[in-house]
Short mmCIF file of C-alpha atoms in Angstrom, two decimals:
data_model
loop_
_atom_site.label_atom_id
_atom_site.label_comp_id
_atom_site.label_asym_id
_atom_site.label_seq_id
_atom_site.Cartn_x
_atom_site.Cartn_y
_atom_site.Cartn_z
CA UNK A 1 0.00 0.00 0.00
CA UNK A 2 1.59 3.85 -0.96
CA UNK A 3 0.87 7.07 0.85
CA UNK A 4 -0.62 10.18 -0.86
CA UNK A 5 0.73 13.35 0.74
CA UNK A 6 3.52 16.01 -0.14
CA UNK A 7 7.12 15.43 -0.56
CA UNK A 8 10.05 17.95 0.09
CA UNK A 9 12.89 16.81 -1.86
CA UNK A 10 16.05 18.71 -0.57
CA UNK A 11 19.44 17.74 -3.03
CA UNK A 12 16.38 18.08 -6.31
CA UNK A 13 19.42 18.54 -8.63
CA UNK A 14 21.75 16.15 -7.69
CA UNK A 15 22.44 12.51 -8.55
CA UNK A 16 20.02 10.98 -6.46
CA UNK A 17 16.97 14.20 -5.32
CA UNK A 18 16.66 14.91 -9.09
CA UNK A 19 16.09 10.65 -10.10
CA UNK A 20 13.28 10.89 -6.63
CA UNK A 21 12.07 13.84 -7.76
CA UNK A 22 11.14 12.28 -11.08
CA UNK A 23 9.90 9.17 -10.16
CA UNK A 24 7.45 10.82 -7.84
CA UNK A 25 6.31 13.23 -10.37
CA UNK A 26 5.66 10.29 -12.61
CA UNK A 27 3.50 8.80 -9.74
CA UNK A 28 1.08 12.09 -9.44
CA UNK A 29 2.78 13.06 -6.26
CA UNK A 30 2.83 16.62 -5.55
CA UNK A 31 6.53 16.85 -4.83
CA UNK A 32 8.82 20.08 -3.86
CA UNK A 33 11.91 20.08 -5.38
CA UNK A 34 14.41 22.15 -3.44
CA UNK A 35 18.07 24.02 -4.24
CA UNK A 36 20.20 26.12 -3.72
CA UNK A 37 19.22 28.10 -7.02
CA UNK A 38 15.42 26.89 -7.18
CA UNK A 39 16.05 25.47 -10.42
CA UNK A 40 12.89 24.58 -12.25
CA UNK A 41 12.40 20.86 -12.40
CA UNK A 42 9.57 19.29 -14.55
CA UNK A 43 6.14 18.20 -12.66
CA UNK A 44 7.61 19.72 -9.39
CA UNK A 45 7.34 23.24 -7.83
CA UNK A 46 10.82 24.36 -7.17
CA UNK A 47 11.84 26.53 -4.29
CA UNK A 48 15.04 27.71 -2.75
CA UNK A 49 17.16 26.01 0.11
CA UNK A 50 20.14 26.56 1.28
CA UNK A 51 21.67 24.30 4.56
CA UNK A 52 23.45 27.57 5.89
CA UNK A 53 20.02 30.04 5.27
CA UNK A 54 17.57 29.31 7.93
CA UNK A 55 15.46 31.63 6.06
CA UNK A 56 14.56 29.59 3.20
CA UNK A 57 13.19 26.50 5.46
CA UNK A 58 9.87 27.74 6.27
CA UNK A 59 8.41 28.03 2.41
CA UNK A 60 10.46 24.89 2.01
CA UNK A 61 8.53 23.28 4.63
CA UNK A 62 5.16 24.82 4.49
CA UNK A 63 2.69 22.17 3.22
CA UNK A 64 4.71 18.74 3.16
CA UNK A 65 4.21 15.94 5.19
CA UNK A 66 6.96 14.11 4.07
CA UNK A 67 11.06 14.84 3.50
CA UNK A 68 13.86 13.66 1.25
CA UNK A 69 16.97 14.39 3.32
CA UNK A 70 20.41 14.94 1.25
CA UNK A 71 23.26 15.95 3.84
CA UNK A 72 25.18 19.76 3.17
CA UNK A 73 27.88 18.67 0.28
CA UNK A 74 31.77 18.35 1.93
CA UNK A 75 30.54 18.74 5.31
CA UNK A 76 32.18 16.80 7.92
CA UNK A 77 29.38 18.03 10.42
CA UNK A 78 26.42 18.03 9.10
CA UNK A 79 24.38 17.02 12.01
CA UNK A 80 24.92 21.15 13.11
CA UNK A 81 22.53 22.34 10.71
CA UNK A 82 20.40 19.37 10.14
CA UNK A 83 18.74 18.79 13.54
CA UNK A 84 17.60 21.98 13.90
CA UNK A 85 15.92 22.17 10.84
CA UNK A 86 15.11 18.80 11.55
CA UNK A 87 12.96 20.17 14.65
CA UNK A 88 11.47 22.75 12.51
CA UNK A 89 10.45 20.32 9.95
CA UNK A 90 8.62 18.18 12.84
CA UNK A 91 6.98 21.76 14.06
CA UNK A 92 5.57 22.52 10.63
CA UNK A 93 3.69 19.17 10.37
CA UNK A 94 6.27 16.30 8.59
CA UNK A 95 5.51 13.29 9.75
CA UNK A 96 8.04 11.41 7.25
CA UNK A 97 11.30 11.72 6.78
CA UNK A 98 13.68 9.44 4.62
CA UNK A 99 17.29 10.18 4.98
CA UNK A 100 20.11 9.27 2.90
CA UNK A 101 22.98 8.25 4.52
CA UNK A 102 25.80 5.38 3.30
CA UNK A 103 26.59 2.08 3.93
CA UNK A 104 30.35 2.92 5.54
CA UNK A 105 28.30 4.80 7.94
CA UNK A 106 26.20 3.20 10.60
CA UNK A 107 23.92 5.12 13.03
CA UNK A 108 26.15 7.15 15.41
CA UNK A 109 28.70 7.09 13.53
CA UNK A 110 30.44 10.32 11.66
CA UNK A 111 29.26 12.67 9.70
CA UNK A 112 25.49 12.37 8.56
CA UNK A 113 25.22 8.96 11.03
CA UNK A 114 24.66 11.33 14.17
CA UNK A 115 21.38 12.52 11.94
CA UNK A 116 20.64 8.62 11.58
CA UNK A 117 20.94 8.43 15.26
CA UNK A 118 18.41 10.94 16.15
CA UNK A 119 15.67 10.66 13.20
CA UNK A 120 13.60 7.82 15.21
CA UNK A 121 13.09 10.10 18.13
CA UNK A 122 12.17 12.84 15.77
CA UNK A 123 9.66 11.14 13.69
CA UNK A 124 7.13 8.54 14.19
CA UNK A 125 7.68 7.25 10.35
CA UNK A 126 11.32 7.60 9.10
CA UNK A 127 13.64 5.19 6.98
CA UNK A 128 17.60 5.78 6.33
CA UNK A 129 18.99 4.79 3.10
CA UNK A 130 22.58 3.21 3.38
CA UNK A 131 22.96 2.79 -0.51
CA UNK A 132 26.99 1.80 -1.12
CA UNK A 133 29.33 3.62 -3.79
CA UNK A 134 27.70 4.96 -6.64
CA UNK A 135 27.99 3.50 -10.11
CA UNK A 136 27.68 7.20 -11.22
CA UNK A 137 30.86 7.66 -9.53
CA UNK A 138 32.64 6.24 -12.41
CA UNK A 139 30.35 7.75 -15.63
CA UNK A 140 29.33 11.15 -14.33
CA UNK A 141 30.77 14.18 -12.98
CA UNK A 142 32.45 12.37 -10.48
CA UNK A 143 36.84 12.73 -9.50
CA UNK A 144 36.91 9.17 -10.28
CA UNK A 145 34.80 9.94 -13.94
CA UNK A 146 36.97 13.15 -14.68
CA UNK A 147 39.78 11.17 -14.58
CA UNK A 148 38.74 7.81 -16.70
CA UNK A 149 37.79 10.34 -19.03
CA UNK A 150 40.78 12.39 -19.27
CA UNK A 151 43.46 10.05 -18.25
CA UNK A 152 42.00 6.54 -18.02
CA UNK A 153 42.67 5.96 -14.44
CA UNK A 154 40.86 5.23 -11.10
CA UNK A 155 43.03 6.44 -8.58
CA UNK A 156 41.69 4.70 -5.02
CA UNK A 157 43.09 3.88 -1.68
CA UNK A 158 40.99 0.73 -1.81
CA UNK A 159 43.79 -1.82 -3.28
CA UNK A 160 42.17 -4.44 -4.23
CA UNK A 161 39.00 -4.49 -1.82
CA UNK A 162 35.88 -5.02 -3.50
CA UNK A 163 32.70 -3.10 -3.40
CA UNK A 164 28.72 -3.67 -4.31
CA UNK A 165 28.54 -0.66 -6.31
CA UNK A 166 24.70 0.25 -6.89
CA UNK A 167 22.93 2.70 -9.73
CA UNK A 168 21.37 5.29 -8.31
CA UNK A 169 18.18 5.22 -10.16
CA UNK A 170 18.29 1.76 -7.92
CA UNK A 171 18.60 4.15 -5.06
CA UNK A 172 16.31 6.61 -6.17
CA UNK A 173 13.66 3.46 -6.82
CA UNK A 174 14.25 2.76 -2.69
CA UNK A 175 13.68 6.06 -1.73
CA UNK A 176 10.42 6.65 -3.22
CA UNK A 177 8.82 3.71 -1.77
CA UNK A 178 10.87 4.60 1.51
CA UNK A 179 8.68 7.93 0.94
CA UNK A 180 5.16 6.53 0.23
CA UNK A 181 4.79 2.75 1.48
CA UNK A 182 2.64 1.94 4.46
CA UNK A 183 3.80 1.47 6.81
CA UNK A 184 6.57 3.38 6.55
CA UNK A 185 10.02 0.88 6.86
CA UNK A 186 11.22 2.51 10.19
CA UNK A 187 14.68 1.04 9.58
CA UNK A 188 17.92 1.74 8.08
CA UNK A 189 18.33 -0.31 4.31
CA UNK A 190 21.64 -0.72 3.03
CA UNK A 191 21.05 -0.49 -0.41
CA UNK A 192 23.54 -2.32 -2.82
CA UNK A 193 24.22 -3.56 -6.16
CA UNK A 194 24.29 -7.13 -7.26
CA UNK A 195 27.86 -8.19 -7.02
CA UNK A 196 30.97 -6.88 -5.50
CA UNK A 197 33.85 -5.35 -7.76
CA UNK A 198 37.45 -4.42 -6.90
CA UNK A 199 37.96 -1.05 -8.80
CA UNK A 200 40.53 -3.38 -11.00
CA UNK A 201 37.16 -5.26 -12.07
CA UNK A 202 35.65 -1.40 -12.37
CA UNK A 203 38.21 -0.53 -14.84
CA UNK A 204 38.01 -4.21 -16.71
CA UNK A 205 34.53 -3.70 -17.23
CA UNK A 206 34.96 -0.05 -18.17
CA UNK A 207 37.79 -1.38 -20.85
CA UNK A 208 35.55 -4.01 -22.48
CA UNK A 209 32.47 -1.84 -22.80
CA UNK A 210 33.98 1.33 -23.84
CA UNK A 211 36.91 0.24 -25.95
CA UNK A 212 39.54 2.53 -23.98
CA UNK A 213 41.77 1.38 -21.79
CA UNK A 214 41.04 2.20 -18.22
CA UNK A 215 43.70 1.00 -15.10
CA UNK A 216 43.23 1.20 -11.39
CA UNK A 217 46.28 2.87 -10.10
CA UNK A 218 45.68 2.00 -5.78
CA UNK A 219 47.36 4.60 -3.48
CA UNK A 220 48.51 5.14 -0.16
CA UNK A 221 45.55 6.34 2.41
CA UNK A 222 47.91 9.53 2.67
CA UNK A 223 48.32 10.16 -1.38
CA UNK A 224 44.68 9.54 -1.43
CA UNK A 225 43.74 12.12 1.58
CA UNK A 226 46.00 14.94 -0.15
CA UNK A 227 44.43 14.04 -3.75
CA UNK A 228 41.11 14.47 -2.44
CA UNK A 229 42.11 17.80 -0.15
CA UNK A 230 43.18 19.77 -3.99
CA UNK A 231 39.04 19.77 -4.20
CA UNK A 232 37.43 19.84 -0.75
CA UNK A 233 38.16 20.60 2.75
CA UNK A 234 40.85 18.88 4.19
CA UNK A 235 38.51 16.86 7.30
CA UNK A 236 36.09 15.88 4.97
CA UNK A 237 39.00 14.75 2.29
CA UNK A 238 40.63 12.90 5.52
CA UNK A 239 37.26 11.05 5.95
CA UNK A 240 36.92 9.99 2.96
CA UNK A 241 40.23 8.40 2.33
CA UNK A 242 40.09 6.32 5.63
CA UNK A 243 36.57 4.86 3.85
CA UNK A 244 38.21 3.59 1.00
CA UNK A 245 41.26 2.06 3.75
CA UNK A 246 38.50 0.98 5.05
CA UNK A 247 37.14 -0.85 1.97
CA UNK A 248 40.49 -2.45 1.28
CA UNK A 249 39.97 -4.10 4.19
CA UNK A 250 36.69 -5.21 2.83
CA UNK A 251 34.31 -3.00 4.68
CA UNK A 252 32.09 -2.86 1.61
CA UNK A 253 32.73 -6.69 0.62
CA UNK A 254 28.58 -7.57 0.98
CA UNK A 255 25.37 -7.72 -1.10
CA UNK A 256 21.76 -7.15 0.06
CA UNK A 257 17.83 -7.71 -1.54
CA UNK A 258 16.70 -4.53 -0.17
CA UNK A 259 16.24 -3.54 -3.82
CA UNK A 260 14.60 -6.25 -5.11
CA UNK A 261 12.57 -6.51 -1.90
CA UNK A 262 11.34 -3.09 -2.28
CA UNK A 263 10.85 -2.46 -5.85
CA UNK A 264 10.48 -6.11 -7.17
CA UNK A 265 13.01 -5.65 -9.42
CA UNK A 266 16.20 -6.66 -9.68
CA UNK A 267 19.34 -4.11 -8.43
CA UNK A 268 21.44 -3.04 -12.20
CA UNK A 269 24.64 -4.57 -12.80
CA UNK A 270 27.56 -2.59 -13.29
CA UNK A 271 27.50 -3.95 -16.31
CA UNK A 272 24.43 -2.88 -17.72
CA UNK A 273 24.92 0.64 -16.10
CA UNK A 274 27.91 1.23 -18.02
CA UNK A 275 26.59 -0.12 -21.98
CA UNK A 276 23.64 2.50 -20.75
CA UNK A 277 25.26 5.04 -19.61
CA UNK A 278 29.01 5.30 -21.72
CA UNK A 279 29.12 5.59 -25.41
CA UNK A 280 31.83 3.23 -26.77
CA UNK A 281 34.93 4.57 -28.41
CA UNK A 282 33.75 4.94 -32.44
CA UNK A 283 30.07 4.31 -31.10
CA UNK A 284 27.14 7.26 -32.76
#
């Protein structure tokens, strides 16, 4: 059984808000779509929101019942300006909220995981998405994607540590029935591809279905941190590298259902996200 209601997507632009977003138009939800720069988005009103403005959370608010969280980008802390719009958000009549969150980070943990922690004492429906690493991370505007493209490389700290890399229209897929199903999951769901890859299977895959050579190049968790730190803050460049340390020592090394379970489909391979999304070398 779904919900009807209102959903405030916060993040509508990004890799995963603006696939939720969609799918939830398609449904005939009336869905908010929320940015920094209100940016129109098709079947959604759009309205401004900015993490560090307190002033845009009211008309951001005003009306939903229900929330798409996306964390502040590069922030080590986000938990600082989350609950307390978190609080607001309860005050203004959301009874739902469906966070995203990782599957390196558990609730309590760093970062966004100290939101996790407090989201079932601030909402009587709630669900935390846990999806692992993006596939997008290696075919869109990603550090790992700028540099395939420009230097056919995948630089990671991860030797040879393998990972259930998921699509996020997968994730997306989980987070709109996270939004609408009753009841609502009340649980965290680590979301997850169907197989784990090294990043040397990444770039094997990436070879064969693109025609251009692409190596994984493994570095120390130090060369990693100060790669990172050239394009984002040094702590949150720090925690990062110690994740993919952390997936060398197979951290990420699992599998789950949740999306088949949810969706009744089954989760995309890499496989299949890479002939769909990467135009072979001499391809039209």
């Amino acid at each position: 059984m779904t919900a009807t209601g209102a959903a405030l997507v916060l993040g509508a632009t990004g890799t995963v808000g603006s696939r939720v977003v969609a799918r939830l138009a398609a449904r005939g939800s009336r869905v908010r779509a929320a940015s920094r720069r209100a940016a129109p988005v098709d079947g959604a009103e759009s309205v401004r929101f900015d993490w560090y403005d307190p002033a845009t959370w009211a008309s951001a608010l005003s009306g939903m019942d229900r929330v798409h969280l996306v964390a502040p980008v590069d922030s080590a802390t986000p938990a600082d300006v989350m609950l307390p719009f978190l609080e607001q958000a309860r005050a203004a009549g959301v009874r739902r909220a469906v966070l995203l969150s990782s599957s390196a980070i558990p609730a309590g943990g760093p970062a966004v995981g100290q939101v996790h922690e407090a989201l079932p004492g601030l909402f009587g429906e709630w669900a935390v998405l846990r999806p692992s690493w993006f596939m997008q991370n290696f075919t869109g505007d990603h550090l790992h994607a700028r540099s395939i493209r420009e230097e056919g490389v995948i630089r990671t700290a991860a030797g040879e540590g393998r990972v259930a890399f998921v699509d996020a229209d997968d994730i997306a897929a989980v987070a709109v029935h996270a939004l609408t199903d009753v009841p609502a999951p009340c649980t965290d769901l680590v979301v997850t591809g169907p197989e784990a890859l090294s990043h040397t299977d990444v770039a094997a895959v990436l070879t064969e279905v693109t025609g251009r050579t692409v190596v994984h190049r493994p570095l120390g968790h130090e060369e990693m941190r100060d790669r990172l730190a050239a394009s984002m803050p040094l702590e949150y460049a720090a925690m990062l590298a110690g994740l993919d340390r952390a997936n060398a020592g197979g951290a990420e090394d699992r599998t789950t259902d949740t999306v088949l379970r949810l969706t009744g489909r089954p989760a995309s391979t890499f496989r299949d996200h890479v002939t769909r999304a990467v135009r072979p070398v001499g391809g039209e």
